[in-house]
mmCIF file with all atom_site columns, C-alpha atoms in Angstrom:
data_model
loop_
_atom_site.group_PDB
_atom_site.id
_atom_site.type_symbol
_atom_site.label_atom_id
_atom_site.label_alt_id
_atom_site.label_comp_id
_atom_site.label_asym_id
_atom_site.label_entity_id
_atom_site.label_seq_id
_atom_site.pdbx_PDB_ins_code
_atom_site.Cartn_x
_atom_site.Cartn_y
_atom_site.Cartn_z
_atom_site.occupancy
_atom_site.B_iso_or_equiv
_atom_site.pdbx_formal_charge
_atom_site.auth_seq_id
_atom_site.auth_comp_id
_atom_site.auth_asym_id
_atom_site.auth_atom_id
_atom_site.pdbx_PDB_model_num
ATOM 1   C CA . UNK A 1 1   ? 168.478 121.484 159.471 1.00 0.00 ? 1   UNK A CA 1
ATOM 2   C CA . UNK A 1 2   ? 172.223 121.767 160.466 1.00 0.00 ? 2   UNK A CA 1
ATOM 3   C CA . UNK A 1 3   ? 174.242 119.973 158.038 1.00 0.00 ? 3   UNK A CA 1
ATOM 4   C CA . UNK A 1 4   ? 177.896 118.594 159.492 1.00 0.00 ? 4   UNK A CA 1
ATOM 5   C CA . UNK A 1 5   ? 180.173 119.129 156.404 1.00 0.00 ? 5   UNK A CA 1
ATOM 6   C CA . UNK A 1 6   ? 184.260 119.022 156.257 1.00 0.00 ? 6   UNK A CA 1
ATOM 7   C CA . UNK A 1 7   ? 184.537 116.665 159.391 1.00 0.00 ? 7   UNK A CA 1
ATOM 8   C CA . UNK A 1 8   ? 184.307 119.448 161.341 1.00 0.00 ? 8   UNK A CA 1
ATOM 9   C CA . UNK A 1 9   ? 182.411 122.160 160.434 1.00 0.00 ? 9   UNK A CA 1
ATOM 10  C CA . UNK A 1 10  ? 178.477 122.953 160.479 1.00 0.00 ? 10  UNK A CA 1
ATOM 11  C CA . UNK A 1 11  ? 176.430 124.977 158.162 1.00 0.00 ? 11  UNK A CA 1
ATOM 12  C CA . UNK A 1 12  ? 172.476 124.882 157.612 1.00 0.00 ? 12  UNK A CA 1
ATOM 13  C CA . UNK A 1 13  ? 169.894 124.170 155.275 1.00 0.00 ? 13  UNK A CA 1
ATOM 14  C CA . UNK A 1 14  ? 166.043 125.058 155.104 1.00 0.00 ? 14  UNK A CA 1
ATOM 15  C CA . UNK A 1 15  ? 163.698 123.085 153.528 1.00 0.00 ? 15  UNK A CA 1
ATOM 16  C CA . UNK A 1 16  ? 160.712 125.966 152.564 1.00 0.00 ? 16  UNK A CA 1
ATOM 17  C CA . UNK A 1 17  ? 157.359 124.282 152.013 1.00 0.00 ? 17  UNK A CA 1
ATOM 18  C CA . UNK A 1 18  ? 157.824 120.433 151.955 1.00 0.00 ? 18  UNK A CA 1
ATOM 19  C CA . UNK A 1 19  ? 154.414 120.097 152.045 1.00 0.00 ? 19  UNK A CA 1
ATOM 20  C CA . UNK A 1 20  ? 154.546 121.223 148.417 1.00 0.00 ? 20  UNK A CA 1
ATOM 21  C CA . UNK A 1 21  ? 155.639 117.665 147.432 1.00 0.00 ? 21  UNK A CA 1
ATOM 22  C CA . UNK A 1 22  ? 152.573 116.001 148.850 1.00 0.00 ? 22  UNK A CA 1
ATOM 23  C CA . UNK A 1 23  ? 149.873 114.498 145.838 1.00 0.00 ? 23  UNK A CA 1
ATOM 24  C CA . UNK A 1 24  ? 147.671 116.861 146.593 1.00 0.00 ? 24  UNK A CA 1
ATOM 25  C CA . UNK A 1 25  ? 148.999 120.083 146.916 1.00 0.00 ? 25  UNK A CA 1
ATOM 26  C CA . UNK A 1 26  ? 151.579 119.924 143.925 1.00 0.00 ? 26  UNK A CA 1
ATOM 27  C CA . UNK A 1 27  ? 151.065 121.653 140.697 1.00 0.00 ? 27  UNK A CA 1
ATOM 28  C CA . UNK A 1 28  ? 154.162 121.161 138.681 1.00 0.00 ? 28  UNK A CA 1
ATOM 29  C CA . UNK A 1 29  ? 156.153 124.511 138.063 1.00 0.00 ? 29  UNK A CA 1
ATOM 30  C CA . UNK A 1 30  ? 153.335 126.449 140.454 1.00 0.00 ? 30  UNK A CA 1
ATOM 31  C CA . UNK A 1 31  ? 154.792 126.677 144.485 1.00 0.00 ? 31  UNK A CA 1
ATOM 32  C CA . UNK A 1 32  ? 157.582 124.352 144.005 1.00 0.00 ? 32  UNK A CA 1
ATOM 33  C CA . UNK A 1 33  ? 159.542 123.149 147.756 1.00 0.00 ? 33  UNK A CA 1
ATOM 34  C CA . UNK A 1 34  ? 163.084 125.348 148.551 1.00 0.00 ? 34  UNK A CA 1
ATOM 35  C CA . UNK A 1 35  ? 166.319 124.539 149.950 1.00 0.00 ? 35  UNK A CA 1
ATOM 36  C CA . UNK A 1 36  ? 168.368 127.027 151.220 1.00 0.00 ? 36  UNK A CA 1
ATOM 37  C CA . UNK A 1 37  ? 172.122 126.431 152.602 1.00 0.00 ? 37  UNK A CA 1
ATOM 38  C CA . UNK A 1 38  ? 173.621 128.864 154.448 1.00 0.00 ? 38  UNK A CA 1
ATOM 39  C CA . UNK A 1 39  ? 177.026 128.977 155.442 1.00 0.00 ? 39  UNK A CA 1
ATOM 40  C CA . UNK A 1 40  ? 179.203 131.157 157.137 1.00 0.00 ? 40  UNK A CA 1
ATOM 41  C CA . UNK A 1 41  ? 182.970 129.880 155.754 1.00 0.00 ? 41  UNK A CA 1
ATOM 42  C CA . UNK A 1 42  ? 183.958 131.649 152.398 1.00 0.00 ? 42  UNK A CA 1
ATOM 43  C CA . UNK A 1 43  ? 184.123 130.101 149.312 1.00 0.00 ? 43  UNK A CA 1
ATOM 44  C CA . UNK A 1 44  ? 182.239 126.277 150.463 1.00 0.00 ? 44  UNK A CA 1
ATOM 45  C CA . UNK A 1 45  ? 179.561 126.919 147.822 1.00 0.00 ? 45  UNK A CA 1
ATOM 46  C CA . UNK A 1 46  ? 180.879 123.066 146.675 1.00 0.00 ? 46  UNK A CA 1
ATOM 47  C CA . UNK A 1 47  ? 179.808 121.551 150.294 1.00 0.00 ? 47  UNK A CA 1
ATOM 48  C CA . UNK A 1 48  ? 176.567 123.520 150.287 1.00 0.00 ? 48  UNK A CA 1
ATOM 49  C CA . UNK A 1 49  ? 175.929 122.358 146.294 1.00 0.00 ? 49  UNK A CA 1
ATOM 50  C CA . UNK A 1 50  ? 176.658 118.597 147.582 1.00 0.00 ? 50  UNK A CA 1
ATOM 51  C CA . UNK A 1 51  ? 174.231 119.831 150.794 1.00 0.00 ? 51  UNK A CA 1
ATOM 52  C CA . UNK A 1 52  ? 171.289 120.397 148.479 1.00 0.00 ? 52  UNK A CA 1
ATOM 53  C CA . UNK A 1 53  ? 171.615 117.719 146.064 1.00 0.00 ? 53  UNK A CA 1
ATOM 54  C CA . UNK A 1 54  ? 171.580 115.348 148.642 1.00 0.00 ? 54  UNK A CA 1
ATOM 55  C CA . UNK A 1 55  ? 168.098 116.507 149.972 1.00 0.00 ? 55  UNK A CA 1
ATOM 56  C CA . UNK A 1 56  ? 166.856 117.065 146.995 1.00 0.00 ? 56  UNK A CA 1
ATOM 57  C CA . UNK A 1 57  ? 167.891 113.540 145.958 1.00 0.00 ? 57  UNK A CA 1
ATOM 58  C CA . UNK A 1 58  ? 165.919 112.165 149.432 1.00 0.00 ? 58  UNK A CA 1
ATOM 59  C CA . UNK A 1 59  ? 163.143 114.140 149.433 1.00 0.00 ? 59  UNK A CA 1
ATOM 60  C CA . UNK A 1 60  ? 162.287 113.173 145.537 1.00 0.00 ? 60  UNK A CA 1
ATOM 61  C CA . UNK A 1 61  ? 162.659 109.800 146.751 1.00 0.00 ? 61  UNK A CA 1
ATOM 62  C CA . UNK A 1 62  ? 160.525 109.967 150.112 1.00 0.00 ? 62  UNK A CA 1
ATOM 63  C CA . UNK A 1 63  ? 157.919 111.868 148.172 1.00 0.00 ? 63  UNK A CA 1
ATOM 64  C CA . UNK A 1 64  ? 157.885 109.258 145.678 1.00 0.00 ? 64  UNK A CA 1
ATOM 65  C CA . UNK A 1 65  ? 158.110 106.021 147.586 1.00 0.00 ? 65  UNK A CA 1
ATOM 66  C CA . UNK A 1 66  ? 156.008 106.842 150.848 1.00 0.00 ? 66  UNK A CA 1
ATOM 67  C CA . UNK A 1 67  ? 153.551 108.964 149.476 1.00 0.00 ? 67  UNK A CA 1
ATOM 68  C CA . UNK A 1 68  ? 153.002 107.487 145.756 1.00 0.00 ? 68  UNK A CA 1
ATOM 69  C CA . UNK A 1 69  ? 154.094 110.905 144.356 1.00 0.00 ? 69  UNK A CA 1
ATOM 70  C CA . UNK A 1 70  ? 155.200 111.455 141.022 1.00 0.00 ? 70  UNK A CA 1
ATOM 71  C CA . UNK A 1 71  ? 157.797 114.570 142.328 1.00 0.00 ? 71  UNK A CA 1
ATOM 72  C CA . UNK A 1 72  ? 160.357 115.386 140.015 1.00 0.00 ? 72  UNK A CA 1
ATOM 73  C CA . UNK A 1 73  ? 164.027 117.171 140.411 1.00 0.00 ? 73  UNK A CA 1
ATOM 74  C CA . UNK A 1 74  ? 161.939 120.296 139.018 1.00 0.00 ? 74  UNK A CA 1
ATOM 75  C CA . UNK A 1 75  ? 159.773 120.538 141.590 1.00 0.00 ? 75  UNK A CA 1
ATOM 76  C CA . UNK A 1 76  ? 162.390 121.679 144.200 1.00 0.00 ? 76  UNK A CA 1
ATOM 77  C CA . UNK A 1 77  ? 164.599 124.573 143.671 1.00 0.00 ? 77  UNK A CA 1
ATOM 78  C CA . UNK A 1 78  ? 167.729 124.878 144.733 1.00 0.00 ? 78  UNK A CA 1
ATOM 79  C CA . UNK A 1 79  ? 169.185 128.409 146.364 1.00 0.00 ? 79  UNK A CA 1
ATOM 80  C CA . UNK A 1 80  ? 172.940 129.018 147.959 1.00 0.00 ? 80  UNK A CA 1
ATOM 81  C CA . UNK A 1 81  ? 172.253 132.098 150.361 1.00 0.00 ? 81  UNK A CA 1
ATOM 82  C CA . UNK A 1 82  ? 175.303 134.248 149.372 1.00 0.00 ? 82  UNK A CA 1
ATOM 83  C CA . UNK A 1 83  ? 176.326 137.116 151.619 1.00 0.00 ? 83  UNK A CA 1
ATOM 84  C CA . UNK A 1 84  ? 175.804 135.195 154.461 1.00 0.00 ? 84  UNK A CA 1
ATOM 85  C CA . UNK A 1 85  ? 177.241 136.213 157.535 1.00 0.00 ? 85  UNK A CA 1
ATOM 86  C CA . UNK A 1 86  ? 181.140 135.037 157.925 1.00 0.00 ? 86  UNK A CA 1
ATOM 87  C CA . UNK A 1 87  ? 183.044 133.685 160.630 1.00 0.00 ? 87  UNK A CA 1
ATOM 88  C CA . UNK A 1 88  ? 186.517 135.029 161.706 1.00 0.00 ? 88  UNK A CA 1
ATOM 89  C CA . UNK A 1 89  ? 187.898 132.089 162.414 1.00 0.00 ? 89  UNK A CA 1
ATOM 90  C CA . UNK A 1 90  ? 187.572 128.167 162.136 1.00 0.00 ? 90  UNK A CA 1
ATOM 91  C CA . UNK A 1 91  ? 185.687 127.141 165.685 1.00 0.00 ? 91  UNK A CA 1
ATOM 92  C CA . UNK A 1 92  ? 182.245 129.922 165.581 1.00 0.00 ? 92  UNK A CA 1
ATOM 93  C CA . UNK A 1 93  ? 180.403 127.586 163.067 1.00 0.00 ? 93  UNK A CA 1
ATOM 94  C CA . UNK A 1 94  ? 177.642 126.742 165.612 1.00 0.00 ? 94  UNK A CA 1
ATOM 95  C CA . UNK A 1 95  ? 176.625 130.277 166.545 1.00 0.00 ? 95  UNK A CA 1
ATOM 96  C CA . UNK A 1 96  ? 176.818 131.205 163.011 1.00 0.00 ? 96  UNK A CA 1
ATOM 97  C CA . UNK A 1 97  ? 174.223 128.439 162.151 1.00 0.00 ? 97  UNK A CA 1
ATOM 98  C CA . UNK A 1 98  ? 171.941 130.176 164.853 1.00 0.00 ? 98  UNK A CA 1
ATOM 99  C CA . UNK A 1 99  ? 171.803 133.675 163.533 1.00 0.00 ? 99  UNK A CA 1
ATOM 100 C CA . UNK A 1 100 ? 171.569 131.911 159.962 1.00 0.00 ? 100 UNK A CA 1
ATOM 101 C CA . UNK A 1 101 ? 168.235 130.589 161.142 1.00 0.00 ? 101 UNK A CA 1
ATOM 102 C CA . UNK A 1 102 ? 167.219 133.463 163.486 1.00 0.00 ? 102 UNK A CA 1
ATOM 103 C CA . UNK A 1 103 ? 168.056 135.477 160.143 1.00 0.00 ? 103 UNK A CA 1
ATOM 104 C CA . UNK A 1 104 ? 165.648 133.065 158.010 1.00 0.00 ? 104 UNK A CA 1
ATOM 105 C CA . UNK A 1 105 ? 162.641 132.903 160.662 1.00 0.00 ? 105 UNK A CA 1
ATOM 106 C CA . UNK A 1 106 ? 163.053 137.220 161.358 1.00 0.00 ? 106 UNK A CA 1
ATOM 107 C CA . UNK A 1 107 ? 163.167 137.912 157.349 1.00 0.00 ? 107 UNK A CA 1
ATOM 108 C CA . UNK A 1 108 ? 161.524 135.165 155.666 1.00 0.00 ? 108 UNK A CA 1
ATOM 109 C CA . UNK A 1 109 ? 162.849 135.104 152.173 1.00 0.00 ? 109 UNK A CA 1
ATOM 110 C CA . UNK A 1 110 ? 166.417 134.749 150.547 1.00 0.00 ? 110 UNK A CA 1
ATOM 111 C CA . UNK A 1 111 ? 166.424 138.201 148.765 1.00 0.00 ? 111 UNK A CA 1
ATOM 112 C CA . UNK A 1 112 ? 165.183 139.395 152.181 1.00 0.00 ? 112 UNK A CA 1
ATOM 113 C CA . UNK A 1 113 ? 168.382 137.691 153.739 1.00 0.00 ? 113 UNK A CA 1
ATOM 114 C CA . UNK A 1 114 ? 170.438 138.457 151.688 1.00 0.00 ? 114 UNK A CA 1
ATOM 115 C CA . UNK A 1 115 ? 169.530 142.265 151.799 1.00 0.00 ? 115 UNK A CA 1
ATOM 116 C CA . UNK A 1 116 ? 169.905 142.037 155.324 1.00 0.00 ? 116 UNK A CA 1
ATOM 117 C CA . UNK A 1 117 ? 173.171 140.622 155.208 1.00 0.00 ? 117 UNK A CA 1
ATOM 118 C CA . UNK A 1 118 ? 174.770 143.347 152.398 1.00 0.00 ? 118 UNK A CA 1
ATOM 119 C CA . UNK A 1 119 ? 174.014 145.997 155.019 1.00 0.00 ? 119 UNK A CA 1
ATOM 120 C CA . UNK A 1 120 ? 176.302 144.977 156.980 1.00 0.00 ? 120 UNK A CA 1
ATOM 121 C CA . UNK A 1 121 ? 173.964 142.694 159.542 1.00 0.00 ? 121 UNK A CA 1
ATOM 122 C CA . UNK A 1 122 ? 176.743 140.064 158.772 1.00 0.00 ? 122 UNK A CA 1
ATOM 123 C CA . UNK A 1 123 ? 179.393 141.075 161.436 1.00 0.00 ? 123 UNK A CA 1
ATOM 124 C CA . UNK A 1 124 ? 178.879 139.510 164.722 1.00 0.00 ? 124 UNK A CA 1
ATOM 125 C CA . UNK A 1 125 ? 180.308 140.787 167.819 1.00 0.00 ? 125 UNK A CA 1
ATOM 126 C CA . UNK A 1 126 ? 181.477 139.269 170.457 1.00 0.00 ? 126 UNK A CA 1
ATOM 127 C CA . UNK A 1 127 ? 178.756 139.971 172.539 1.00 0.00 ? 127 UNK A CA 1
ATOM 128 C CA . UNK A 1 128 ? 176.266 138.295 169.911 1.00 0.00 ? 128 UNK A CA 1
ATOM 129 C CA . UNK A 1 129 ? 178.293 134.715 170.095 1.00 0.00 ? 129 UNK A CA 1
ATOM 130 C CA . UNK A 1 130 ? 178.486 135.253 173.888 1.00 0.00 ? 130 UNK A CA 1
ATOM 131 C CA . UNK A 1 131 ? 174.369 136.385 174.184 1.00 0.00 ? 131 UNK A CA 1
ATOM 132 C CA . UNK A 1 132 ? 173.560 133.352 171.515 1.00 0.00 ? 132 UNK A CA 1
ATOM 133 C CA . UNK A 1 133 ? 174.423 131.024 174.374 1.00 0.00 ? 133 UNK A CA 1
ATOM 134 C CA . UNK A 1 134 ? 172.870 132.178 176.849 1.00 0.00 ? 134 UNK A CA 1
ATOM 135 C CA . UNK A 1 135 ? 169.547 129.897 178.326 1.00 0.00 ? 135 UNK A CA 1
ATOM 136 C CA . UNK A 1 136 ? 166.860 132.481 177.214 1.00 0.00 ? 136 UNK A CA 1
ATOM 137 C CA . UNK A 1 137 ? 168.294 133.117 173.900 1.00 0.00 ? 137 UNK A CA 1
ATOM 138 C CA . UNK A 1 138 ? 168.047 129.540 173.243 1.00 0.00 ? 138 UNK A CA 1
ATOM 139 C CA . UNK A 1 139 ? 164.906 129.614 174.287 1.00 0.00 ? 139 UNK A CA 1
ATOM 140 C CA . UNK A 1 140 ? 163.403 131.559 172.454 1.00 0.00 ? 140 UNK A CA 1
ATOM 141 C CA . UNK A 1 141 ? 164.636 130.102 169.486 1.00 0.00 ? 141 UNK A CA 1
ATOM 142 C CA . UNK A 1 142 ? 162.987 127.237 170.150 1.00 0.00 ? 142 UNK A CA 1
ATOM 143 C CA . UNK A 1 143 ? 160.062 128.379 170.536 1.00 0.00 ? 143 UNK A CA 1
ATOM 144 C CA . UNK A 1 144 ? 160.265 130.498 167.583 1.00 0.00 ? 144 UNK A CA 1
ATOM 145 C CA . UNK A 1 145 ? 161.106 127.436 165.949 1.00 0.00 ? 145 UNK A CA 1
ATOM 146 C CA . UNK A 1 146 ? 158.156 125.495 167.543 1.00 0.00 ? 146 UNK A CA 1
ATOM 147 C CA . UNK A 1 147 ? 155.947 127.961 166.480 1.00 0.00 ? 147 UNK A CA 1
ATOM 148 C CA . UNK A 1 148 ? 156.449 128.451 162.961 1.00 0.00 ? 148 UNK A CA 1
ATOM 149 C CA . UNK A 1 149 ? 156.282 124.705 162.655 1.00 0.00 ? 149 UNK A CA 1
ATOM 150 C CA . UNK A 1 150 ? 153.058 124.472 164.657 1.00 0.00 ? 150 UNK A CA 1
ATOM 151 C CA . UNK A 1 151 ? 151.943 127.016 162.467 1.00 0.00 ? 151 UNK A CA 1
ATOM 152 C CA . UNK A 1 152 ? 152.483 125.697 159.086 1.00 0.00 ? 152 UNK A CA 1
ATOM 153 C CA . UNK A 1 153 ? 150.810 122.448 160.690 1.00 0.00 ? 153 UNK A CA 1
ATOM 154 C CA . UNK A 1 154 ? 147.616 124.569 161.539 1.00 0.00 ? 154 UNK A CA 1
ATOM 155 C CA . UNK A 1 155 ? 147.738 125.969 158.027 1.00 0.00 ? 155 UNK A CA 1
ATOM 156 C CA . UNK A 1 156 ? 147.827 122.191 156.505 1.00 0.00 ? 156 UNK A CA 1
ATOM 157 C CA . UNK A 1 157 ? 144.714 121.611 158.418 1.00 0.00 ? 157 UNK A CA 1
ATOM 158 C CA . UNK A 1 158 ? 142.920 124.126 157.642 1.00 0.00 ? 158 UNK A CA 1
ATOM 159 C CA . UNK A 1 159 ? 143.508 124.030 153.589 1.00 0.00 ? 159 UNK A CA 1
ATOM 160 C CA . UNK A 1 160 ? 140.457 123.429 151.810 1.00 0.00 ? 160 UNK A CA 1
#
């Protein structure tokens, strides 16, 4: 989800396996739910710790109220994606937040990411911001999007 922080700047979070917190599928300490922030402005790990224990906070709380959970803070860990790709300069939040979750959906795990990032997959050019833009790019992130969600849906159904 992108998450508005500073007035004026946007970063992202991922929630990894909600479904986690549901009655039925939680075992305490076994497959706990994730949230990842991701941010591409230095030195705002305070934002993106604020970020994540504010979901936390609401997702212990919707678990527990609307589905008649018993979820605890322990059963949701907490992860700042370091080495995240970085802006050069104060107004490139928004396509940063799109490669962030391209990143995620390509690699599909923090150390993953992060890997990615350390080789030097951080630097955007300016053909990247300009391409990100562009009407097919964004569609295909949607549907990239649409799919992965549609297909942790069909894997919900078809749990035993």
């Amino acid at each position: 989800m992108p998450l508005h922080v500073l007035g004026d700047h946007w970063a992202l979070a991922i929630v990894v396996s909600p479904a986690n917190l549901l009655p039925g599928n939680r075992v305490q300490g076994i497959n706990p739910t994730y949230i990842y922030t991701l941010d591409s402005l230095e030195h705002n790990t305070r934002c993106q710790a604020r970020a994540r224990h504010v979901i936390k906070a609401w997702l212990v709380s919707a678990a527990n109220s609307f589905l008649k959970g018993d979820v605890q803070d322990s059963d949701i860990v907490e992860f700042q994606v370091d080495d995240t790709a970085i802006q050069p300069n104060g107004i490139d939040c928004g396509p940063y937040v799109h490669h962030h979750l391209d990143t995620f959906f390509q690699m599909g795990n923090p150390q993953k990411i992060m890997d990615h990032f350390k080789q030097g997959a951080g630097v955007m050019t300016d053909g990247d911001l300009v391409n990100m833009w562009r009407y097919p790019t964004a569609l295909q992130c949607r549907f990239t999007v649409t799919e992965s969600i549609l297909g942790e849906l069909r894997g919900q159904n078809h749990s035993p």
